[in-house]
Amino acid sequence: MSVDNFSISANSITGESTLVYQDFARQVQKTKGIKIINFGIGQPDLPTFGKIRESAKKALDEGFTSYTSAYGIDELRQKIAEHLSNKYGKVKKEEVIITPGAKTALYLAFLMYINPGDEVLIFDPSFYSYAEVVKMLGGVPVYVKMKFNENTGFSLNLSEVESKLTKKTKMIVLNNPHNPTGMVFDPIEIEKLMQIAKERRIILLSDEIYDYFIYEGKMKSVLEDPDWRDYVIYVNGFSKTFSMTGWRLGYVVAKENVIRKMAALAANIYTCATSFAQKGALAAFDSFDKVKEMISLFRKRRDTMYEELKKIKWIQVYKSAGAFYMFPYVGEILRKSNLSVKDFSLKLIEEKGVTTIPGEVFPLDVGKEFVRLSFAVNENDIREGIKRMKEFIDMLMTP
Ligand SMILES: Cc1ncc(COP(=O)(O)O)c(C=O)c1O
């Protein structure tokens, strides 16, 4: 036995993530000295709001530095429950567990249900981590291809969902608003998906971490269904809405006995989320004025990015209704230039210092003709970055 003989779980990980492209950009910046325009970023570029920082500092100064309960501190669970109850429908404190980031919340959710061989329906494209964790646990990701239309964006493709259901289907993963496409899915589609999960007795894992990043239309939350306790595991977090990615705070909402079991797993994996970070998060609920300001700033940036991308005639772009990503179609450019989307992104970094994330990071096939650009970037950089991207594409398309 050597330290190089890894487990099936460790070997299941491809190592492909959005971080790879950011690392390559840093390398290019060092060797070429060009200013990098980073459209690869998956977090708001603003500092965490002041009240939250003050609240955490106070907790630190008052010595709130010990372990907390595996469920998280009661006040924060209560605030989350009240917040969701006001927004959607009754949620009790006992139905909430605080986790170190939404990623850990998702991990716990999969760990609770996946046995080797179980199938999990994952939309293609999707946030890369869902399929990786399913594979880590010996489960099988079953991809449901979404359909793209330049005017209406991507749709969930519910007939494809139904056709992929088997006796082994344990879970369906929904992410709304959606990373990487920027979709806020049609509430009717969401309702139908909920209906399928309920009727077929399949767990619906709903990641609603971008729920405040909505520029168009209305979002349907799975917590609006009074029967959610029968089939829903709901995940959210503080990272995006309050610009707190490094604080590592997320949460799960589920039926009380599910949360009790999750807390038992949590106690053996990470004990609890960071104590003073939780105290900081209490002030997040007094910071919605700041959230609102951030969203109107992001709406302007979205409009700018859309208008600039529209000037590149070889790409098709849908004006994102949510999250902070644009996901233009670049298939025609790839075919003409004989590049894979990965090479397209790498060459764009190398030649123009512009970081995008190739769609194939969001498995499996659909993303291979798209790139993801984040508009959590200031307006000048958006203009400059898309200008450089246009020059690069013009160069590729010139015979
Ligand atoms: C859809 C989605 N879910 C979950 C996460 C992870 O969030 P956290 O930083 O709270 O772990 C991200 C982060 O990029 C995401 O895009």
CSV table of C-alpha atoms and ligand atoms in Angstrom, one decimal:
chain,number,residue,atom,x,y,z
A,1,MET,CA,0.0,0.0,0.0
A,2,SER,CA,1.4,3.4,-0.9
A,3,VAL,CA,0.2,6.9,-0.3
A,4,ASP,CA,-0.5,7.1,-4.0
A,5,ASN,CA,-3.2,4.4,-3.9
A,6,PHE,CA,-6.3,6.5,-3.6
A,7,SER,CA,-9.9,5.5,-2.8
A,8,ILE,CA,-12.6,5.1,-5.4
A,9,SER,CA,-14.0,8.4,-4.0
A,10,ALA,CA,-10.7,10.3,-4.5
A,11,ASN,CA,-10.2,8.8,-7.9
A,12,SER,CA,-13.7,9.7,-9.1
A,13,ILE,CA,-12.7,13.4,-9.0
A,14,THR,CA,-11.6,14.9,-12.3
A,15,GLY,CA,-10.0,18.0,-10.8
A,16,GLU,CA,-11.8,20.1,-13.4
A,17,SER,CA,-13.2,23.2,-11.9
A,18,THR,CA,-13.6,26.9,-12.5
A,19,LEU,CA,-10.4,27.4,-10.5
A,20,VAL,CA,-8.1,25.8,-13.1
A,21,TYR,CA,-8.7,28.7,-15.5
A,22,GLN,CA,-8.2,31.4,-12.8
A,23,ASP,CA,-4.8,29.7,-12.0
A,24,PHE,CA,-3.8,29.7,-15.7
A,25,ALA,CA,-4.7,33.4,-15.9
A,26,ARG,CA,-2.5,34.2,-13.0
A,27,GLN,CA,0.3,32.4,-14.7
A,28,VAL,CA,-0.2,34.4,-17.9
A,29,GLN,CA,-0.3,37.7,-16.0
A,30,LYS,CA,3.1,36.9,-14.4
A,31,THR,CA,4.8,35.8,-17.6
A,32,LYS,CA,3.2,38.4,-20.0
A,33,GLY,CA,2.5,41.2,-17.7
A,34,ILE,CA,-0.9,42.0,-19.2
A,35,LYS,CA,-3.9,43.1,-17.1
A,36,ILE,CA,-6.2,40.1,-16.7
A,37,ILE,CA,-10.0,40.8,-17.1
A,38,ASN,CA,-11.5,38.1,-15.0
A,39,PHE,CA,-15.0,37.0,-16.2
A,40,GLY,CA,-14.3,33.6,-14.5
A,41,ILE,CA,-15.2,34.9,-11.0
A,42,GLY,CA,-18.0,33.2,-9.1
A,43,GLN,CA,-18.5,35.7,-6.4
A,44,PRO,CA,-19.7,39.3,-5.9
A,45,ASP,CA,-16.7,41.7,-6.1
A,46,LEU,CA,-18.0,43.8,-3.1
A,47,PRO,CA,-16.7,43.6,0.4
A,48,THR,CA,-19.0,41.8,2.9
A,49,PHE,CA,-21.5,44.4,4.2
A,50,GLY,CA,-20.4,46.5,7.2
A,51,LYS,CA,-23.0,45.4,9.8
A,52,ILE,CA,-22.1,41.8,9.2
A,53,ARG,CA,-18.4,42.5,9.7
A,54,GLU,CA,-19.1,44.5,12.8
A,55,SER,CA,-21.3,41.7,14.3
A,56,ALA,CA,-18.6,39.1,13.7
A,57,LYS,CA,-15.9,41.4,15.2
A,58,LYS,CA,-18.0,41.9,18.3
A,59,ALA,CA,-18.5,38.2,18.7
A,60,LEU,CA,-14.7,37.6,18.4
A,61,ASP,CA,-14.0,40.4,21.0
A,62,GLU,CA,-16.6,38.9,23.3
A,63,GLY,CA,-14.8,35.6,23.1
A,64,PHE,CA,-17.5,33.7,21.1
A,65,THR,CA,-14.9,31.4,19.8
A,66,SER,CA,-15.9,27.9,21.0
A,67,TYR,CA,-17.7,25.1,19.2
A,68,THR,CA,-21.4,25.6,18.6
A,69,SER,CA,-24.1,23.0,18.3
A,70,ALA,CA,-23.8,20.9,15.1
A,71,TYR,CA,-27.1,22.5,14.1
A,72,GLY,CA,-25.6,26.0,14.3
A,73,ILE,CA,-26.6,28.7,16.8
A,74,ASP,CA,-30.2,28.9,17.7
A,75,GLU,CA,-30.6,32.7,16.9
A,76,LEU,CA,-29.4,32.2,13.3
A,77,ARG,CA,-31.6,29.1,12.7
A,78,GLN,CA,-34.5,31.2,14.1
A,79,LYS,CA,-33.7,34.2,11.8
A,80,ILE,CA,-33.5,31.9,8.7
A,81,ALA,CA,-36.7,30.2,9.6
A,82,GLU,CA,-38.5,33.5,10.1
A,83,HIS,CA,-37.1,34.9,6.9
A,84,LEU,CA,-38.2,31.9,4.8
A,85,SER,CA,-41.6,31.8,6.6
A,86,ASN,CA,-42.2,35.4,5.6
A,87,LYS,CA,-41.1,34.8,2.0
A,88,TYR,CA,-42.6,31.4,1.2
A,89,GLY,CA,-44.5,29.5,3.9
A,90,LYS,CA,-44.0,28.2,7.4
A,91,VAL,CA,-40.5,26.9,8.2
A,92,LYS,CA,-39.5,26.0,11.8
A,93,LYS,CA,-36.1,26.6,13.5
A,94,GLU,CA,-35.8,22.8,14.0
A,95,GLU,CA,-36.0,22.4,10.2
A,96,VAL,CA,-32.8,24.3,9.6
A,97,ILE,CA,-29.1,23.3,10.0
A,98,ILE,CA,-26.2,25.7,9.4
A,99,THR,CA,-23.3,24.4,7.4
A,100,PRO,CA,-19.8,25.6,6.4
A,101,GLY,CA,-21.0,26.9,3.0
A,102,ALA,CA,-23.7,25.7,0.6
A,103,LYS,CA,-21.2,23.1,-0.8
A,104,THR,CA,-21.2,21.3,2.5
A,105,ALA,CA,-25.0,21.6,2.7
A,106,LEU,CA,-25.1,19.9,-0.7
A,107,TYR,CA,-22.6,17.3,0.3
A,108,LEU,CA,-24.6,16.4,3.4
A,109,ALA,CA,-27.7,16.1,1.3
A,110,PHE,CA,-26.1,13.6,-1.1
A,111,LEU,CA,-24.5,11.7,1.8
A,112,MET,CA,-27.9,11.3,3.4
A,113,TYR,CA,-29.4,9.4,0.4
A,114,ILE,CA,-26.9,8.1,-2.1
A,115,ASN,CA,-26.1,4.4,-2.0
A,116,PRO,CA,-23.7,2.9,-4.6
A,117,GLY,CA,-25.6,2.6,-7.9
A,118,ASP,CA,-28.3,5.1,-7.1
A,119,GLU,CA,-29.1,7.5,-10.0
A,120,VAL,CA,-29.3,11.2,-9.6
A,121,LEU,CA,-30.8,13.4,-12.3
A,122,ILE,CA,-28.7,16.4,-13.0
A,123,PHE,CA,-29.4,19.0,-15.6
A,124,ASP,CA,-26.8,19.6,-18.3
A,125,PRO,CA,-25.3,22.2,-18.0
A,126,SER,CA,-25.0,22.5,-14.2
A,127,PHE,CA,-22.8,23.6,-11.3
A,128,TYR,CA,-19.9,21.1,-11.6
A,129,SER,CA,-19.9,20.0,-7.9
A,130,TYR,CA,-23.2,18.1,-8.1
A,131,ALA,CA,-22.0,15.3,-10.4
A,132,GLU,CA,-18.6,15.1,-8.7
A,133,VAL,CA,-20.1,14.5,-5.2
A,134,VAL,CA,-22.6,12.0,-6.6
A,135,LYS,CA,-19.7,10.1,-8.2
A,136,MET,CA,-17.7,10.4,-5.0
A,137,LEU,CA,-20.4,8.5,-3.1
A,138,GLY,CA,-20.7,5.8,-5.7
A,139,GLY,CA,-23.8,7.2,-7.3
A,140,VAL,CA,-24.5,7.7,-11.0
A,141,PRO,CA,-25.2,11.1,-12.4
A,142,VAL,CA,-27.8,10.9,-15.1
A,143,TYR,CA,-27.8,14.0,-17.3
A,144,VAL,CA,-30.9,15.7,-18.6
A,145,LYS,CA,-30.0,18.0,-21.5
A,146,MET,CA,-31.5,21.5,-21.4
A,147,LYS,CA,-32.7,23.2,-24.6
A,148,PHE,CA,-31.3,26.6,-25.7
A,149,ASN,CA,-33.2,29.3,-27.5
A,150,GLU,CA,-31.6,32.7,-28.1
A,151,ASN,CA,-34.8,34.6,-27.1
A,152,THR,CA,-36.1,32.5,-24.2
A,153,GLY,CA,-32.9,31.0,-22.9
A,154,PHE,CA,-32.6,27.5,-21.5
A,155,SER,CA,-35.5,25.3,-20.5
A,156,LEU,CA,-35.7,22.3,-18.1
A,157,ASN,CA,-36.9,19.9,-20.7
A,158,LEU,CA,-39.4,18.0,-18.6
A,159,SER,CA,-40.2,15.3,-21.1
A,160,GLU,CA,-36.5,14.4,-21.0
A,161,VAL,CA,-36.7,14.3,-17.2
A,162,GLU,CA,-39.5,11.8,-17.4
A,163,SER,CA,-37.7,9.7,-20.0
A,164,LYS,CA,-34.6,9.4,-17.7
A,165,LEU,CA,-36.5,8.2,-14.6
A,166,THR,CA,-35.7,4.6,-13.6
A,167,LYS,CA,-36.3,2.4,-10.5
A,168,LYS,CA,-32.9,3.6,-9.4
A,169,THR,CA,-33.6,7.3,-9.5
A,170,LYS,CA,-33.1,8.6,-6.0
A,171,MET,CA,-32.8,12.4,-6.5
A,172,ILE,CA,-33.3,15.2,-8.9
A,173,VAL,CA,-31.1,18.3,-8.5
A,174,LEU,CA,-32.6,21.7,-9.3
A,175,ASN,CA,-30.7,25.0,-9.3
A,176,ASN,CA,-32.8,28.1,-9.7
A,177,PRO,CA,-31.7,30.8,-10.5
A,178,HIS,CA,-29.2,28.8,-12.5
A,179,ASN,CA,-25.4,28.7,-12.7
A,180,PRO,CA,-24.1,28.7,-15.4
A,181,THR,CA,-26.9,29.8,-17.7
A,182,GLY,CA,-28.4,32.8,-15.8
A,183,MET,CA,-31.9,31.4,-16.1
A,184,VAL,CA,-34.7,32.0,-13.7
A,185,PHE,CA,-36.9,29.0,-14.7
A,186,ASP,CA,-40.5,29.4,-15.7
A,187,PRO,CA,-42.6,28.9,-12.5
A,188,ILE,CA,-44.8,26.5,-14.4
A,189,GLU,CA,-41.9,24.3,-15.3
A,190,ILE,CA,-40.8,24.3,-11.7
A,191,GLU,CA,-44.2,23.3,-10.5
A,192,LYS,CA,-44.3,20.5,-13.0
A,193,LEU,CA,-40.9,19.3,-11.9
A,194,MET,CA,-42.1,19.4,-8.2
A,195,GLN,CA,-45.1,17.4,-9.3
A,196,ILE,CA,-43.0,14.7,-11.0
A,197,ALA,CA,-40.8,14.4,-7.9
A,198,LYS,CA,-43.8,14.2,-5.5
A,199,GLU,CA,-45.7,11.7,-7.6
A,200,ARG,CA,-42.7,9.4,-8.3
A,201,ARG,CA,-41.4,9.7,-4.7
A,202,ILE,CA,-38.0,11.2,-5.7
A,203,ILE,CA,-36.1,13.6,-3.5
A,204,LEU,CA,-35.9,17.1,-5.0
A,205,LEU,CA,-32.6,18.7,-3.9
A,206,SER,CA,-33.1,22.4,-4.6
A,207,ASP,CA,-30.2,24.8,-4.6
A,208,GLU,CA,-31.5,28.3,-4.5
A,209,ILE,CA,-28.3,30.1,-3.6
A,210,TYR,CA,-28.9,32.9,-6.2
A,211,ASP,CA,-32.4,33.6,-5.1
A,212,TYR,CA,-31.8,37.4,-4.7
A,213,PHE,CA,-30.1,37.8,-8.1
A,214,ILE,CA,-33.2,38.2,-10.2
A,215,TYR,CA,-33.4,40.9,-12.9
A,216,GLU,CA,-36.5,39.7,-14.8
A,217,GLY,CA,-39.6,37.8,-13.9
A,218,LYS,CA,-40.5,35.9,-10.8
A,219,MET,CA,-38.8,32.9,-9.2
A,220,LYS,CA,-40.8,30.0,-7.9
A,221,SER,CA,-39.2,28.4,-4.7
A,222,VAL,CA,-39.9,24.8,-3.9
A,223,LEU,CA,-40.7,26.0,-0.3
A,224,GLU,CA,-43.9,27.5,-1.7
A,225,ASP,CA,-45.4,24.0,-1.8
A,226,PRO,CA,-47.1,23.3,1.5
A,227,ASP,CA,-46.1,19.6,1.1
A,228,TRP,CA,-42.4,20.4,0.7
A,229,ARG,CA,-41.5,18.3,3.8
A,230,ASP,CA,-42.5,15.1,1.9
A,231,TYR,CA,-39.8,15.4,-0.8
A,232,VAL,CA,-37.7,18.5,-0.6
A,233,ILE,CA,-34.2,19.2,0.6
A,234,TYR,CA,-33.6,22.9,0.3
A,235,VAL,CA,-30.1,24.5,0.2
A,236,ASN,CA,-29.1,28.1,0.4
A,237,GLY,CA,-26.3,30.2,1.8
A,238,PHE,CA,-24.7,33.5,2.6
A,239,SER,CA,-21.9,33.5,0.1
A,240,LYS,CA,-23.6,35.2,-2.8
A,241,THR,CA,-26.4,37.3,-1.4
A,242,PHE,CA,-24.2,39.0,1.2
A,243,SER,CA,-20.9,38.7,-0.5
A,244,MET,CA,-19.6,36.3,2.1
A,245,THR,CA,-17.9,33.5,0.1
A,246,GLY,CA,-14.9,33.2,2.4
A,247,TRP,CA,-17.0,33.1,5.6
A,248,ARG,CA,-18.2,29.6,4.6
A,249,LEU,CA,-21.8,29.7,5.7
A,250,GLY,CA,-24.7,27.8,4.1
A,251,TYR,CA,-27.8,26.0,5.3
A,252,VAL,CA,-30.2,23.2,4.7
A,253,VAL,CA,-34.0,23.2,5.2
A,254,ALA,CA,-35.7,19.9,5.4
A,255,LYS,CA,-38.1,18.0,7.6
A,256,GLU,CA,-37.1,17.9,11.3
A,257,ASN,CA,-36.0,14.3,11.5
A,258,VAL,CA,-33.9,14.7,8.3
A,259,ILE,CA,-32.2,17.7,9.9
A,260,ARG,CA,-31.5,15.6,13.1
A,261,LYS,CA,-29.8,12.9,11.0
A,262,MET,CA,-27.8,15.6,9.1
A,263,ALA,CA,-26.6,17.0,12.4
A,264,ALA,CA,-25.3,13.6,13.5
A,265,LEU,CA,-23.3,13.4,10.2
A,266,ALA,CA,-22.1,17.0,10.7
A,267,ALA,CA,-20.9,16.3,14.2
A,268,ASN,CA,-18.6,13.6,12.8
A,269,ILE,CA,-17.4,15.6,9.8
A,270,TYR,CA,-16.9,19.2,10.8
A,271,THR,CA,-18.6,19.6,14.2
A,272,CYS,CA,-20.1,23.0,13.4
A,273,ALA,CA,-19.9,26.1,11.2
A,274,THR,CA,-17.4,28.7,12.5
A,275,SER,CA,-18.9,30.3,15.7
A,276,PHE,CA,-18.2,34.0,15.2
A,277,ALA,CA,-19.0,33.8,11.4
A,278,GLN,CA,-22.5,32.6,12.5
A,279,LYS,CA,-22.8,35.6,14.8
A,280,GLY,CA,-21.8,37.9,11.9
A,281,ALA,CA,-24.5,36.3,9.7
A,282,LEU,CA,-27.2,37.4,12.2
A,283,ALA,CA,-26.7,40.9,10.9
A,284,ALA,CA,-27.2,39.8,7.3
A,285,PHE,CA,-30.9,40.0,7.9
A,286,ASP,CA,-30.5,43.8,8.6
A,287,SER,CA,-28.5,44.3,5.4
A,288,PHE,CA,-31.2,43.9,2.7
A,289,ASP,CA,-30.8,47.6,1.7
A,290,LYS,CA,-27.3,46.8,0.7
A,291,VAL,CA,-28.4,43.6,-1.2
A,292,LYS,CA,-30.8,45.8,-3.1
A,293,GLU,CA,-28.1,48.2,-4.1
A,294,MET,CA,-25.9,45.4,-5.2
A,295,ILE,CA,-28.6,43.9,-7.4
A,296,SER,CA,-29.3,47.2,-9.2
A,297,LEU,CA,-25.5,47.5,-9.8
A,298,PHE,CA,-25.4,44.0,-11.2
A,299,ARG,CA,-28.5,44.7,-13.4
A,300,LYS,CA,-26.6,47.6,-15.0
A,301,ARG,CA,-23.5,45.4,-15.5
A,302,ARG,CA,-25.7,42.7,-17.0
A,303,ASP,CA,-27.2,45.1,-19.5
A,304,THR,CA,-23.7,46.4,-20.5
A,305,MET,CA,-22.3,42.9,-20.9
A,306,TYR,CA,-25.3,41.9,-23.0
A,307,GLU,CA,-25.1,45.0,-25.3
A,308,GLU,CA,-21.3,44.5,-25.8
A,309,LEU,CA,-21.6,40.7,-26.5
A,310,LYS,CA,-24.4,41.5,-29.0
A,311,LYS,CA,-21.8,43.3,-31.1
A,312,ILE,CA,-20.0,40.1,-31.8
A,313,LYS,CA,-21.9,38.7,-34.7
A,314,TRP,CA,-20.6,35.1,-34.4
A,315,ILE,CA,-22.1,34.4,-31.0
A,316,GLN,CA,-25.7,34.0,-29.7
A,317,VAL,CA,-26.5,35.4,-26.3
A,318,TYR,CA,-29.5,35.3,-24.1
A,319,LYS,CA,-30.0,38.2,-21.6
A,320,SER,CA,-29.7,36.5,-18.3
A,321,ALA,CA,-32.7,36.9,-16.0
A,322,GLY,CA,-30.8,35.8,-12.8
A,323,ALA,CA,-27.6,34.9,-11.0
A,324,PHE,CA,-24.6,36.9,-12.4
A,325,TYR,CA,-23.6,34.9,-15.4
A,326,MET,CA,-24.0,35.2,-19.2
A,327,PHE,CA,-23.6,31.9,-21.1
A,328,PRO,CA,-23.3,32.8,-24.8
A,329,TYR,CA,-23.2,30.2,-27.6
A,330,VAL,CA,-19.9,30.0,-29.4
A,331,GLY,CA,-20.5,26.8,-31.5
A,332,GLU,CA,-20.0,28.5,-34.8
A,333,ILE,CA,-16.7,29.9,-33.8
A,334,LEU,CA,-15.5,26.6,-32.5
A,335,ARG,CA,-16.4,24.8,-35.7
A,336,LYS,CA,-14.8,27.4,-38.0
A,337,SER,CA,-11.6,27.6,-35.9
A,338,ASN,CA,-11.4,23.9,-35.1
A,339,LEU,CA,-11.0,24.6,-31.4
A,340,SER,CA,-12.6,22.8,-28.4
A,341,VAL,CA,-14.3,25.2,-26.0
A,342,LYS,CA,-11.5,24.5,-23.5
A,343,ASP,CA,-8.9,25.6,-26.0
A,344,PHE,CA,-11.0,28.6,-26.9
A,345,SER,CA,-10.9,29.7,-23.2
A,346,LEU,CA,-7.3,28.9,-22.7
A,347,LYS,CA,-6.2,30.8,-25.9
A,348,LEU,CA,-8.4,33.8,-25.0
A,349,ILE,CA,-6.5,34.0,-21.7
A,350,GLU,CA,-3.2,33.5,-23.3
A,351,GLU,CA,-3.6,35.9,-26.2
A,352,LYS,CA,-5.9,38.6,-24.7
A,353,GLY,CA,-5.8,38.1,-20.9
A,354,VAL,CA,-9.5,37.5,-20.7
A,355,THR,CA,-10.7,34.7,-18.4
A,356,THR,CA,-13.9,32.9,-19.3
A,357,ILE,CA,-15.0,29.4,-18.1
A,358,PRO,CA,-15.5,26.9,-20.9
A,359,GLY,CA,-19.0,25.4,-20.7
A,360,GLU,CA,-17.7,21.8,-20.6
A,361,VAL,CA,-16.7,22.4,-16.9
A,362,PHE,CA,-20.5,22.2,-16.3
A,363,PRO,CA,-20.9,18.7,-17.4
A,364,LEU,CA,-21.6,17.1,-19.8
A,365,ASP,CA,-22.3,17.8,-23.5
A,366,VAL,CA,-24.5,20.9,-23.8
A,367,GLY,CA,-21.8,23.3,-22.4
A,368,LYS,CA,-19.3,22.2,-25.0
A,369,GLU,CA,-20.5,25.0,-27.3
A,370,PHE,CA,-20.9,27.7,-24.6
A,371,VAL,CA,-18.6,29.9,-22.4
A,372,ARG,CA,-19.6,31.3,-19.0
A,373,LEU,CA,-18.9,35.0,-18.3
A,374,SER,CA,-19.5,36.5,-14.9
A,375,PHE,CA,-20.7,40.1,-14.7
A,376,ALA,CA,-19.6,40.5,-11.1
A,377,VAL,CA,-17.0,42.8,-12.6
A,378,ASN,CA,-16.9,46.6,-12.9
A,379,GLU,CA,-18.3,48.2,-16.1
A,380,ASN,CA,-15.0,49.4,-17.5
A,381,ASP,CA,-13.6,46.0,-17.3
A,382,ILE,CA,-16.7,44.5,-18.9
A,383,ARG,CA,-16.3,46.9,-21.9
A,384,GLU,CA,-12.6,46.3,-22.2
A,385,GLY,CA,-12.9,42.5,-21.7
A,386,ILE,CA,-15.6,42.1,-24.4
A,387,LYS,CA,-13.6,44.4,-26.8
A,388,ARG,CA,-10.6,42.1,-26.4
A,389,MET,CA,-12.8,39.1,-26.8
A,390,LYS,CA,-14.2,40.5,-30.0
A,391,GLU,CA,-10.7,41.1,-31.4
A,392,PHE,CA,-9.8,37.5,-30.6
A,393,ILE,CA,-12.9,36.2,-32.3
A,394,ASP,CA,-12.5,38.4,-35.3
A,395,MET,CA,-9.0,37.1,-35.6
A,396,LEU,CA,-10.2,33.5,-35.4
A,397,MET,CA,-12.9,34.0,-38.0
A,398,THR,CA,-10.8,35.9,-40.5
A,399,PRO,CA,-9.8,33.4,-43.2
B,1,LIG,C1,-25.1,26.8,-7.8
B,1,LIG,C2,-24.1,26.9,-6.7
B,1,LIG,N1,-24.4,26.2,-5.5
B,1,LIG,C3,-23.5,26.3,-4.5
B,1,LIG,C4,-22.3,27.0,-4.6
B,1,LIG,C5,-21.4,27.0,-3.4
B,1,LIG,O1,-21.6,28.0,-2.5
B,1,LIG,P1,-20.8,28.2,-1.1
B,1,LIG,O2,-19.7,29.2,-1.4
B,1,LIG,O3,-21.8,28.7,-0.1
B,1,LIG,O4,-20.3,26.8,-0.8
B,1,LIG,C6,-22.1,27.8,-5.7
B,1,LIG,C7,-20.8,28.6,-5.8
B,1,LIG,O5,-20.3,28.9,-6.8
B,1,LIG,C8,-23.0,27.7,-6.8
B,1,LIG,O6,-22.7,28.4,-7.9
